[in-house]
Tab-separated table of C-alpha atoms in Angstrom:
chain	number	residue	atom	x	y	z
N	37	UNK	CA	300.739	-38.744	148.683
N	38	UNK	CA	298.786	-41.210	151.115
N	39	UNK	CA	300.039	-44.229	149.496
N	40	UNK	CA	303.719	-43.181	150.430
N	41	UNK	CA	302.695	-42.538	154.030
N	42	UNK	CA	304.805	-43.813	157.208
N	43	UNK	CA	304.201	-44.195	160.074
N	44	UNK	CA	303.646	-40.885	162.624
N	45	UNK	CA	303.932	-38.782	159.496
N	46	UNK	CA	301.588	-35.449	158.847
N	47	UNK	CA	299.501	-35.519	155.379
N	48	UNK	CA	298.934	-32.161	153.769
N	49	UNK	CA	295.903	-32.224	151.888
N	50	UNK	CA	296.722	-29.740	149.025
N	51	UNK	CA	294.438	-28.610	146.787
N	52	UNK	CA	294.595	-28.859	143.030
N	53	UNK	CA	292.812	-27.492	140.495
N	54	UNK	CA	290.544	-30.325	140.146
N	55	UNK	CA	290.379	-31.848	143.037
N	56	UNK	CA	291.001	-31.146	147.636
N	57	UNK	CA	293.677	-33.684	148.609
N	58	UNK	CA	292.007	-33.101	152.103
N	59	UNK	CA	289.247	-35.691	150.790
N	60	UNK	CA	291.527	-38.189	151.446
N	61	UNK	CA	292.512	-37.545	155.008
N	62	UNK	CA	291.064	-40.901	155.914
N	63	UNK	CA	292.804	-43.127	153.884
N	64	UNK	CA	296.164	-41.030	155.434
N	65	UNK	CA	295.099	-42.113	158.821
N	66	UNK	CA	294.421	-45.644	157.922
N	67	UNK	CA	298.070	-45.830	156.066
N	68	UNK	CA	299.266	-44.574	159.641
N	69	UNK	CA	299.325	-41.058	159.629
N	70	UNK	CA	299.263	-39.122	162.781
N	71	UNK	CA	298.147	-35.525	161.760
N	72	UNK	CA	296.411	-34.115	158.714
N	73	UNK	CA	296.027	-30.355	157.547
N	74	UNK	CA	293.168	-29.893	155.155
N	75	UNK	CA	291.249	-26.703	153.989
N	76	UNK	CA	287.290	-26.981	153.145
N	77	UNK	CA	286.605	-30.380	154.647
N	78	UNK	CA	283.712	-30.878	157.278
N	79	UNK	CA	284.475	-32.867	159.950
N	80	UNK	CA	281.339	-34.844	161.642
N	81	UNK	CA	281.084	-35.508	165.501
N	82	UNK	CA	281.008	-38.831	164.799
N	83	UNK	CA	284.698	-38.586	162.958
N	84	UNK	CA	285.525	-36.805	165.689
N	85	UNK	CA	285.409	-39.630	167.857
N	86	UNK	CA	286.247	-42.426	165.232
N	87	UNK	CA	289.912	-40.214	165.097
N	88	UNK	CA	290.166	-39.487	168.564
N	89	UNK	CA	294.167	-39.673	169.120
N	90	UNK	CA	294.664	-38.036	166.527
N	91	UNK	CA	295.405	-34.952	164.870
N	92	UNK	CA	293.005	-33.231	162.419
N	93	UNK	CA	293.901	-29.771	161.630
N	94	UNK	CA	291.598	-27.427	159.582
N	95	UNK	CA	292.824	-24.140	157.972
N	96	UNK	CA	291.858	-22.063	155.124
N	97	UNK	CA	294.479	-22.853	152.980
N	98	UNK	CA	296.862	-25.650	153.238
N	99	UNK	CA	299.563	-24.618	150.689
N	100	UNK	CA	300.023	-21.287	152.882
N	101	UNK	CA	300.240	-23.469	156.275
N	102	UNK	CA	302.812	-25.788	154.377
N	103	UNK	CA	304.764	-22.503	153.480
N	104	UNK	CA	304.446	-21.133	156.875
N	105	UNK	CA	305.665	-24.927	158.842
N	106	UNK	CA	308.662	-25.037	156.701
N	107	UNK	CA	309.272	-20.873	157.596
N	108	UNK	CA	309.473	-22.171	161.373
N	109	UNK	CA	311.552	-25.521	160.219
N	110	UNK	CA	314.489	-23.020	158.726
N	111	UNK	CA	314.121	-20.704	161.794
N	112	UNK	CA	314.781	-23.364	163.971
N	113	UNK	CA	317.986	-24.573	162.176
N	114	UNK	CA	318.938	-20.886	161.483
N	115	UNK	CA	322.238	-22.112	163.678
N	116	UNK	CA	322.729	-25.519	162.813
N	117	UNK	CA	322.928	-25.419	158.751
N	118	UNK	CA	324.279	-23.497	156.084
N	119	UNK	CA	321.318	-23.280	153.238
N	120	UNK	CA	323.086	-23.207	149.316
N	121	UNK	CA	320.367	-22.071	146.887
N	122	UNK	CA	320.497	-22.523	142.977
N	123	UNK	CA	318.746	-21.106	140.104
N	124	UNK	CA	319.404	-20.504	136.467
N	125	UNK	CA	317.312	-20.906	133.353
N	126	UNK	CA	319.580	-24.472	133.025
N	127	UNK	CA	321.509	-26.867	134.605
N	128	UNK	CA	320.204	-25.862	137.629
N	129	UNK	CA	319.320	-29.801	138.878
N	130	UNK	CA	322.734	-31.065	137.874
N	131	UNK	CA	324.565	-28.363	139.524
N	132	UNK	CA	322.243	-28.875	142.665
N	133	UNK	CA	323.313	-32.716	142.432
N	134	UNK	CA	327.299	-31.374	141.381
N	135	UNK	CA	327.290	-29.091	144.449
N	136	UNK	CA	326.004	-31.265	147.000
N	137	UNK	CA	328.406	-34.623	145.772
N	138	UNK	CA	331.529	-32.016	146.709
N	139	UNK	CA	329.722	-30.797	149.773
N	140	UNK	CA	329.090	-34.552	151.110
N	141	UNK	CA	332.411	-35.113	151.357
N	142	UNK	CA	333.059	-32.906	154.321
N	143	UNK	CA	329.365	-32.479	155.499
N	144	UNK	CA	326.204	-34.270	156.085
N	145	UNK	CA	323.882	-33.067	153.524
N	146	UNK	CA	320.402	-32.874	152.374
N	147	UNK	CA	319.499	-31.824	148.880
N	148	UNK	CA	316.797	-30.941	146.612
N	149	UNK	CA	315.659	-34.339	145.170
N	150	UNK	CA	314.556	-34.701	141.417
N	151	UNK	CA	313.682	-31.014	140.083
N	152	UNK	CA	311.237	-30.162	143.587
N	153	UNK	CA	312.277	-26.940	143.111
N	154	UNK	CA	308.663	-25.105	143.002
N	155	UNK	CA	306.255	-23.632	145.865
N	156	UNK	CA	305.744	-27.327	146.802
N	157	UNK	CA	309.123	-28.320	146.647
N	158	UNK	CA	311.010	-26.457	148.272
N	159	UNK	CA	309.277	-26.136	151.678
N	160	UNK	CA	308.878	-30.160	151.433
N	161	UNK	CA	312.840	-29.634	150.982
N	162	UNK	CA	313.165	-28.108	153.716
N	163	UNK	CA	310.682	-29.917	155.922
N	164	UNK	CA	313.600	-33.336	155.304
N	165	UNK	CA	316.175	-31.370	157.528
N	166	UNK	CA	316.648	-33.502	160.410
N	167	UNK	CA	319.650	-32.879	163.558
N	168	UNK	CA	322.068	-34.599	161.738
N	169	UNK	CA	321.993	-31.854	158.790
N	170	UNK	CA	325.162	-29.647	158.093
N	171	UNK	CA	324.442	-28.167	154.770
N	172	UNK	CA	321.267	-27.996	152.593
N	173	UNK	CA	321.676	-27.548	148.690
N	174	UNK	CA	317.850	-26.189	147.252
N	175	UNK	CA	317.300	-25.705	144.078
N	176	UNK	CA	314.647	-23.063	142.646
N	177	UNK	CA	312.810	-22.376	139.682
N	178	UNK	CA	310.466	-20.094	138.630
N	179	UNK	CA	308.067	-19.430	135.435
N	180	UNK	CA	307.133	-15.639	136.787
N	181	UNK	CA	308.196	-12.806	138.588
N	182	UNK	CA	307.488	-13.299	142.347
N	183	UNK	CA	308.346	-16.687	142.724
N	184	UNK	CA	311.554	-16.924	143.819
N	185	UNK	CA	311.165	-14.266	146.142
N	186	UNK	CA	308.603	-16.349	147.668
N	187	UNK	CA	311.149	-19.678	147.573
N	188	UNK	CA	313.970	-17.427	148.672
N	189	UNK	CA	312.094	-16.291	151.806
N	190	UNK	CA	311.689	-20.064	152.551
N	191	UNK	CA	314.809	-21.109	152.585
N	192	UNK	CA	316.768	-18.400	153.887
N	193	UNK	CA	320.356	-19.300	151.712
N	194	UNK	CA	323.646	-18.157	153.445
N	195	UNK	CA	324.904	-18.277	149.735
N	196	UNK	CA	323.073	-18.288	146.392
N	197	UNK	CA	324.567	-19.619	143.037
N	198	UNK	CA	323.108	-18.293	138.977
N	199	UNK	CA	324.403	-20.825	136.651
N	200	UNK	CA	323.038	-18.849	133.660
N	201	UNK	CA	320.499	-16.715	132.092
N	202	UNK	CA	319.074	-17.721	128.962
N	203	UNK	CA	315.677	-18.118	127.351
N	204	UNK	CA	313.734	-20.488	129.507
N	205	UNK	CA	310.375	-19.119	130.014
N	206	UNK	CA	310.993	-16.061	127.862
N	207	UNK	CA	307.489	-16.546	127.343
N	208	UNK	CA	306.287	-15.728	130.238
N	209	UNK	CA	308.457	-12.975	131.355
N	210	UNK	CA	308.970	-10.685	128.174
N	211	UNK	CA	312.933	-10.496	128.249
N	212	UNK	CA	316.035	-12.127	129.297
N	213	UNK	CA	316.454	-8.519	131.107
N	214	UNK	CA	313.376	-9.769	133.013
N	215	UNK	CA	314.433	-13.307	133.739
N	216	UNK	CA	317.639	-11.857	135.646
N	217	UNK	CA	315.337	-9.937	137.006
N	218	UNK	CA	313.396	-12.834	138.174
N	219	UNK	CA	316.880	-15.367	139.782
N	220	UNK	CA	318.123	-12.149	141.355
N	221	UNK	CA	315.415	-12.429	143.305
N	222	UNK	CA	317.430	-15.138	144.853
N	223	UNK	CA	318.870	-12.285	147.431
N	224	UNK	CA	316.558	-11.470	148.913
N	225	UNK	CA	316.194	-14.041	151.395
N	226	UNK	CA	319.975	-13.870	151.690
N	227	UNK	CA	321.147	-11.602	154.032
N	228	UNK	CA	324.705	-12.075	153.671
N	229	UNK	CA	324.345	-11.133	150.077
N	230	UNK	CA	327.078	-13.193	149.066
N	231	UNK	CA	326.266	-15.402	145.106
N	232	UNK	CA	327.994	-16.845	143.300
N	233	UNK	CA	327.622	-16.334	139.142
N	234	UNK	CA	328.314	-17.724	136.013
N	235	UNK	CA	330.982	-15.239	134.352
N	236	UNK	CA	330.490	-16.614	130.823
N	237	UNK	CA	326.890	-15.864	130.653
N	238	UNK	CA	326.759	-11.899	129.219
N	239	UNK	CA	323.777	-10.938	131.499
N	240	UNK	CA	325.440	-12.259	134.613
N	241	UNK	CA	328.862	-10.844	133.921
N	242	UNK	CA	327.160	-7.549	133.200
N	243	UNK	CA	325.590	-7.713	136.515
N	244	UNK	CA	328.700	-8.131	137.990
N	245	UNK	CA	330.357	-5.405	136.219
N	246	UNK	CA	327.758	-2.826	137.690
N	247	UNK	CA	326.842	-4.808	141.256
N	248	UNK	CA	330.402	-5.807	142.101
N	249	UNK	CA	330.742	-3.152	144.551
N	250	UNK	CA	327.328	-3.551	146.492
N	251	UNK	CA	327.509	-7.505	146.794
N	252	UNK	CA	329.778	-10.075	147.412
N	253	UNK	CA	330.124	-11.836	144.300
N	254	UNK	CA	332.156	-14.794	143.056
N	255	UNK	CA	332.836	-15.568	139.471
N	256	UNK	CA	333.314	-18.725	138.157
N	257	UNK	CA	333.752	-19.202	133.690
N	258	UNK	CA	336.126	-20.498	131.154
N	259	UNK	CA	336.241	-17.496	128.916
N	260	UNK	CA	335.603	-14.426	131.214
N	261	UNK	CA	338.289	-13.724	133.898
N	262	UNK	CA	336.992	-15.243	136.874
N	263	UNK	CA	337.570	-15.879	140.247
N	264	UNK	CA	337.262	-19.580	139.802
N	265	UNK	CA	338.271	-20.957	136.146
N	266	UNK	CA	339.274	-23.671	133.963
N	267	UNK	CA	342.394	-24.467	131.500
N	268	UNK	CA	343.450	-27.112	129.732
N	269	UNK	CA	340.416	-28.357	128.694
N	270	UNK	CA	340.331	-31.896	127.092
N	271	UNK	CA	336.994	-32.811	125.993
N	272	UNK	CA	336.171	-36.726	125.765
N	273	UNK	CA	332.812	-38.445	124.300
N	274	UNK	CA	331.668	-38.843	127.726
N	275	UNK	CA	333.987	-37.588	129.952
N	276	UNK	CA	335.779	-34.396	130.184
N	277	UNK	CA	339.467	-33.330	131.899
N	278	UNK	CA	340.811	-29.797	133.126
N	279	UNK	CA	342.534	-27.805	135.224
N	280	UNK	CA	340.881	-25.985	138.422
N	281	UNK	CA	342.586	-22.625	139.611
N	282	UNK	CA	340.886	-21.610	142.591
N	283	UNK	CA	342.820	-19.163	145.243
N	284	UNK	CA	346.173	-19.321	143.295
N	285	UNK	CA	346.163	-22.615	143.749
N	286	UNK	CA	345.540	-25.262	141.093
N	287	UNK	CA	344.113	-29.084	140.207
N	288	UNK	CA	343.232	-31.544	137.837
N	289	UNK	CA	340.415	-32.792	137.581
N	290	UNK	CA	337.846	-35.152	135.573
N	291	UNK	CA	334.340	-34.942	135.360
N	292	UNK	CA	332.348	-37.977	134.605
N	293	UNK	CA	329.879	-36.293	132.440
N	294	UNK	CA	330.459	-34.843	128.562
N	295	UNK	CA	329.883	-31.521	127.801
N	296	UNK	CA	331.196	-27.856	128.603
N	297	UNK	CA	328.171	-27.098	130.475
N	298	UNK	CA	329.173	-29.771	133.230
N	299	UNK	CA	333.060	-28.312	133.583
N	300	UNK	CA	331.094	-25.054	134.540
N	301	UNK	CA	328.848	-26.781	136.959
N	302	UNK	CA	331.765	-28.320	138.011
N	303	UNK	CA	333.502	-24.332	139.102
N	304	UNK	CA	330.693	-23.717	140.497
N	305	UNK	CA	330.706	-26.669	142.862
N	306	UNK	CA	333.997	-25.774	143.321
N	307	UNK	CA	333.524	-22.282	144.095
N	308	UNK	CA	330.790	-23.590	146.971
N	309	UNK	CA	333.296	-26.121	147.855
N	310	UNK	CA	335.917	-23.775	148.954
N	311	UNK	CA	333.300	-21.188	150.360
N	312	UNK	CA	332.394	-23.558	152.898
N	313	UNK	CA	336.262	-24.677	154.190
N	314	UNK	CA	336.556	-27.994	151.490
N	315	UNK	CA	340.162	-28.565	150.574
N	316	UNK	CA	340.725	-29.414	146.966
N	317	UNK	CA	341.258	-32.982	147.437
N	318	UNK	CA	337.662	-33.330	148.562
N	319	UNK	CA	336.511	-30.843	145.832
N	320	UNK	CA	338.166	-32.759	143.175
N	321	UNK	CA	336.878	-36.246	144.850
N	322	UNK	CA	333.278	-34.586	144.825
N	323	UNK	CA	333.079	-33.613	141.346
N	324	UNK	CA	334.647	-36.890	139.981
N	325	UNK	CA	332.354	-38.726	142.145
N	326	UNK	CA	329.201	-36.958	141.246
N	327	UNK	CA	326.195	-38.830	139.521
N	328	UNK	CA	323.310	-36.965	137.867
N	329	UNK	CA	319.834	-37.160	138.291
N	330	UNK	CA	317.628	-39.244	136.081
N	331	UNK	CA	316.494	-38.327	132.568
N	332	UNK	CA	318.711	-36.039	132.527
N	333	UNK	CA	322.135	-37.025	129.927
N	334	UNK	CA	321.513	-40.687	130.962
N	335	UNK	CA	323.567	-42.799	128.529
N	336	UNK	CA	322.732	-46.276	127.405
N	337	UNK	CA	324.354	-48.862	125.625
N	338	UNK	CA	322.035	-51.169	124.128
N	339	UNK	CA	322.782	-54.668	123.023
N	340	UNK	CA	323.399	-54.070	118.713
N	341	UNK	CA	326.171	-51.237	119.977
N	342	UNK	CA	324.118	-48.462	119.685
N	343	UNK	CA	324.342	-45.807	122.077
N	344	UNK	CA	321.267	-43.880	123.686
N	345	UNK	CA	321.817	-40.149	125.253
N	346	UNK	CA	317.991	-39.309	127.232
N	347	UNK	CA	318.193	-35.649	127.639
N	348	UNK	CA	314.375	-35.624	127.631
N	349	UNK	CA	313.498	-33.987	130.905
N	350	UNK	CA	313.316	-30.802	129.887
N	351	UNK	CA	314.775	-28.437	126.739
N	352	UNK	CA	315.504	-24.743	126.492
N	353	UNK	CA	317.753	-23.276	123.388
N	354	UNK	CA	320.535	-22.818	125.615
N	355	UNK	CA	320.295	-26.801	127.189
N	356	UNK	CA	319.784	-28.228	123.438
N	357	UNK	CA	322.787	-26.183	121.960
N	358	UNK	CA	324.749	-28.041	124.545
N	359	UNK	CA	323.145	-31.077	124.227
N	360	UNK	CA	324.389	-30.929	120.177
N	361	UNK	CA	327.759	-29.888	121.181
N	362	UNK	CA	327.825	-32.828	123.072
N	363	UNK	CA	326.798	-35.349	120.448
N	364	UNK	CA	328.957	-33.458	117.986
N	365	UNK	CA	332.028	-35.509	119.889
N	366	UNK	CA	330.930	-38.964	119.074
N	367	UNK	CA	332.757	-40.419	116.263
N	368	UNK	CA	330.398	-42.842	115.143
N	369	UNK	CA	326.987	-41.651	113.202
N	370	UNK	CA	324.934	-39.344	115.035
N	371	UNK	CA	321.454	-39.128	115.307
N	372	UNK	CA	319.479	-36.164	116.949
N	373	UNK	CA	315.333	-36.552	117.812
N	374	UNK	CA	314.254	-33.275	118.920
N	375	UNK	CA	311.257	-32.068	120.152
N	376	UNK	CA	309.333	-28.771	120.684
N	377	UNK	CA	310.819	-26.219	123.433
N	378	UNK	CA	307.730	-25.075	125.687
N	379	UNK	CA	307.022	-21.326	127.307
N	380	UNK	CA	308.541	-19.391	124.690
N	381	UNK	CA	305.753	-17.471	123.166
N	382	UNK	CA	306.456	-15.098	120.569
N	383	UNK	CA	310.355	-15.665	120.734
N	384	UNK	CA	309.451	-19.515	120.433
N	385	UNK	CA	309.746	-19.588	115.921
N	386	UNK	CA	313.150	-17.845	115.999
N	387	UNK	CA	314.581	-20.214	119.073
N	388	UNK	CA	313.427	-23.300	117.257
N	389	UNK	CA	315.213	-22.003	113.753
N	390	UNK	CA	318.446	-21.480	116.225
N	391	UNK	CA	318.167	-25.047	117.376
N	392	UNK	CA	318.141	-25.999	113.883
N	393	UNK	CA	321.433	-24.399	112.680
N	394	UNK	CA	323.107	-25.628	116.139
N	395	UNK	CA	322.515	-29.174	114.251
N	396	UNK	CA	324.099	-27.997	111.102
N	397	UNK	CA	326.409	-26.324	112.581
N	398	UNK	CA	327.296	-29.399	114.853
N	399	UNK	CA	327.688	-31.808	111.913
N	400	UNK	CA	324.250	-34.064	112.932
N	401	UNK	CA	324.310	-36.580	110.680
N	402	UNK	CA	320.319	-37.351	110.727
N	403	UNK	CA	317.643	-35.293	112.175
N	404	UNK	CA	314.143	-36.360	112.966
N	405	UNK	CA	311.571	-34.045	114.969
N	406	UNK	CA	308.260	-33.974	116.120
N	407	UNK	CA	305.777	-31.363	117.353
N	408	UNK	CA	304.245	-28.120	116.448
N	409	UNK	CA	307.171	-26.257	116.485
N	410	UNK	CA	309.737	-28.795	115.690
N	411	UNK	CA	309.405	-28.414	111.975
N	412	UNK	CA	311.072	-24.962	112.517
N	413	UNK	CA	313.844	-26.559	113.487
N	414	UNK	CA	314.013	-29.029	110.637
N	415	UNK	CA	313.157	-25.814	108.087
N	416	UNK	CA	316.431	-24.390	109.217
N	417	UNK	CA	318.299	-27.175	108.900
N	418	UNK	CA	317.676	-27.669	105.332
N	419	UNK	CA	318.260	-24.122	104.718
N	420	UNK	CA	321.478	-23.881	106.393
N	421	UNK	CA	322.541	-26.876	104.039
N	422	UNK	CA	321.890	-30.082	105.753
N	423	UNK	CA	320.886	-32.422	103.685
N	424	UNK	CA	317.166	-33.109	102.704
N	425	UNK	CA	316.831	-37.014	102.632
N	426	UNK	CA	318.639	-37.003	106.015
N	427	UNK	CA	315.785	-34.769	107.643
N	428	UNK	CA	312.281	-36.343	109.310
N	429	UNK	CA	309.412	-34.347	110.176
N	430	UNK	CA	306.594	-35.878	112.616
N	431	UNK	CA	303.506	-33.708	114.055
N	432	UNK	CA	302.783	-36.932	116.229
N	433	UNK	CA	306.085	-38.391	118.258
N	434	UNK	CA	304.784	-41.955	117.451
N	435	UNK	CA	306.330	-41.926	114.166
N	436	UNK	CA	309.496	-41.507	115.420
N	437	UNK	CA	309.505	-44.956	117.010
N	438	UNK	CA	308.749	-46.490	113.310
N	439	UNK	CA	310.910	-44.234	111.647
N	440	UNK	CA	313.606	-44.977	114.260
N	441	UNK	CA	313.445	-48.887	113.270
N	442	UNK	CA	313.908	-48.562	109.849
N	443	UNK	CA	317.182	-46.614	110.260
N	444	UNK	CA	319.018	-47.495	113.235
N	445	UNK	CA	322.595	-49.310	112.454
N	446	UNK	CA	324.974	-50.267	114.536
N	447	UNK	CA	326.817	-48.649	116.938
N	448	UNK	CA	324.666	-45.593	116.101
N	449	UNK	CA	324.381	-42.472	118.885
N	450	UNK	CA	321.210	-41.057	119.495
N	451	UNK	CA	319.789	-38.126	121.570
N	452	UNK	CA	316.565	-37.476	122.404
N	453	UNK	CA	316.211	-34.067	123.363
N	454	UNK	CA	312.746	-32.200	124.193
N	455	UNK	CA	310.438	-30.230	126.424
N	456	UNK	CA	309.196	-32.742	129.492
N	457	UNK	CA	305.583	-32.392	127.848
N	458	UNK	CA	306.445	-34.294	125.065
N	459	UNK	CA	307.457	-37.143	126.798
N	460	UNK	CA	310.287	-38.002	124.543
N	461	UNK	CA	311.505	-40.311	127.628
N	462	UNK	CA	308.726	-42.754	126.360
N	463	UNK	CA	310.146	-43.075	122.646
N	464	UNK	CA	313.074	-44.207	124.865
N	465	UNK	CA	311.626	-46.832	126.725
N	466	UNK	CA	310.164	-48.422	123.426
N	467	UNK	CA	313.504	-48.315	121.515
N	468	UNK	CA	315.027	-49.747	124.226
N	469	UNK	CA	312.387	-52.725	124.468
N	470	UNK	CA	312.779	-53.215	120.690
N	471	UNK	CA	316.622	-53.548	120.627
């Protein structure tokens, strides 16, 4: 972005599908760029001399080059860092932000920021290490087959963590089968061959059944025995307590975030933690000390009591099942505003009914959705039993902001819960200005 440009920096000019970023390699220089790399950009004599001093690099396609410069950038720190990757169909960007809070506490660390966790992001990741690195936590994601072999092969992990396998993108691959298919490409850019998985998930611990003996793998779950685990659970509205056993050896610990998703991102940082020489005093410090990135479970308390939960970044069955579970712990009334779950294709009806009998089954006491799909989830609602004249139906999300007014009392908890496309996070921002 040439309006975020420093000083002696290089601008990539990447190019979209509508337009070359290498058009604006002059405005890069002028913002005080040193080099740019564009692809299908003539270059006159006369810029030639206006840029003299600098660096203007032509090649015939920039996204490859940026790929290939952050190749080298790993090779060169092959030594100096140890490279944690992450994938999952969820949680992958709070157990990225879990992991590296534990790791911080004995290294210096660079990490994935927001979700960059794509063909861009990643090598951008990468391209942040600087001498003062010890550990790098990189998240990546995928939509289709091949991509996190190509991320993989990027980063180079000395260890590789699967939180889960679920139903993100089901659309695009066919099959959960094929989704595991997809994160376990994960290894191959690992050549220690040493993950860590999710034991509760019943693809993963299958794969760890039949793989056990090939690869090193860890195990981390709750109700699966694992390597890494959790007991006495106490679940709080926003909080959570329980007991770590790691290595025959044992701690209590509290994580700052609701929800049973969280104490497994929590044994997973845990099992990185003590891969990488942590004791369990900075493991448990890490985990209690952890924040999460934006948009994602951000809890507000606005000024009439009532109580926001913005889950809107993103929404899979698997992340809104936990999502309900989570609201299901508040005492006071409990509102849930759902929207539609994206990339599901023809399994995308049958998820959406699931989502509604979570909120049955979860005791929601008033459920308003919008989108195309959304009024599956209502449909199921009803039919599992929940009551009609608690149950809103929008095609448009606008409504929801009107509807929202006319029924909000005090001390109320509401989540908003959707697919980043539907830009639920903006019903947010307008509640928030009207209370």
């Amino acid at each position: 972005d040439t309006r975020e440009i420093k000083g002696n920096e290089t601008y990539i000019g990447l190019v979209g599908e509508k337009i070359n970023g290498g058009i604006y390699y002059e405005e890069a220089f002028k913002n005080g760029a040193s080099t740019v790399i564009i692809e299908n950009i003539q270059i006159t004599q006369e810029q030639k001399e206006k840029y003299r001093g600098k660096n203007i690099i032509v090649v015939e396609d920039t996204l490859k080059a940026l790929r290939e410069i952050a190749i080298l950038k790993r090779n060169l720190y092959n030594d100096k860092i140890k490279v944690v990757a992450i994938t999952g169909s969820v949680g992958k960007t709070s157990t990225k932000d879990m992991i590296a809070s534990v790791l911080k506490e004995k290294y210096k660390t660079l990490k994935t920021e927001g979700n960059y966790n794509n063909h861009i992001g990643v090598p951008l990741t990468i391209l942040k290490l600087k001498e003062e690195h010890e550990v790098a936590v990189v998240e990546m994601g995928m939509n289709h087959l091949g991509e996190i072999s190509n991320l993989t092969n990027i980063g180079k992990p000395n260890l590789c963590v699967i939180t889960n396998i679920g139903t993100s993108h089901i659309g695009n691959l066919g099959s959960r089968e094929n989704i595991l298919k997809a994160k376990l490409e994960i290894l191959e850019g690992n050549e220690e061959k040493e993950i860590i998985v999710n034991n509760d998930n019943d693809l993963l611990h299958k794969f760890y059944d039949e793989k056990n003996n090939e690869i090193n793998i860890i195990t981390y779950g709750i109700e699966n025995e694992s390597k890494i685990y959790a007991t006495n659970i106490i679940k709080k509205e926003e909080s959570s307590k329980f007991i770590c056993h790691i290595e025959n050896e044992e701690f209590e610990v509290e994580v700052p975030v609701a929800g049973i998703h969280f104490i497994q991102n929590s044994l997973a940082a845990a099992a990185v933690g003590k891969k990488l020489g942590l004791t369990n005093e900075q493991i448990k410090k890490g985990i209690e000390t952890f924040e999460l990135t934006k948009k994602r479970m951000d809890i507000e308390n606005l000024k009439n009591g009532v109580k926001i939960i913005n889950d809107s970044y993103n929404a899979s069955f698997e992340s809104m099942k936990g999502s309900l579970e989570n609201l299901a712990q508040y005492k006071n009334r409990k509102i849930a505003v759902l929207g539609d779950m994206f990339e599901l294709g023809e399994y995308s009806k049958q998820l959406h009914e699931n989502v509604g009998i979570e909120v049955y089954k979860n005791n929601i006491d008033i459920l308003i959705c919008a989108g195309e799909n959304a009024r599956y989830i209502t449909n199921k609602a009803k039919e599992a039993g929940m009551l009609k004249e608690n149950i809103y139906y929008f095609k448009e999300k606008e409504n929801i902001i009107e509807k929202l007014k006319q029924i909000i009392k005090k001390d109320d908890v509401i989540l908003f819960k959707a697919s980043n496309g539907m830009k639920f996070f903006e019903i947010v921002e307008k509640i928030k200005e009207e209370q």
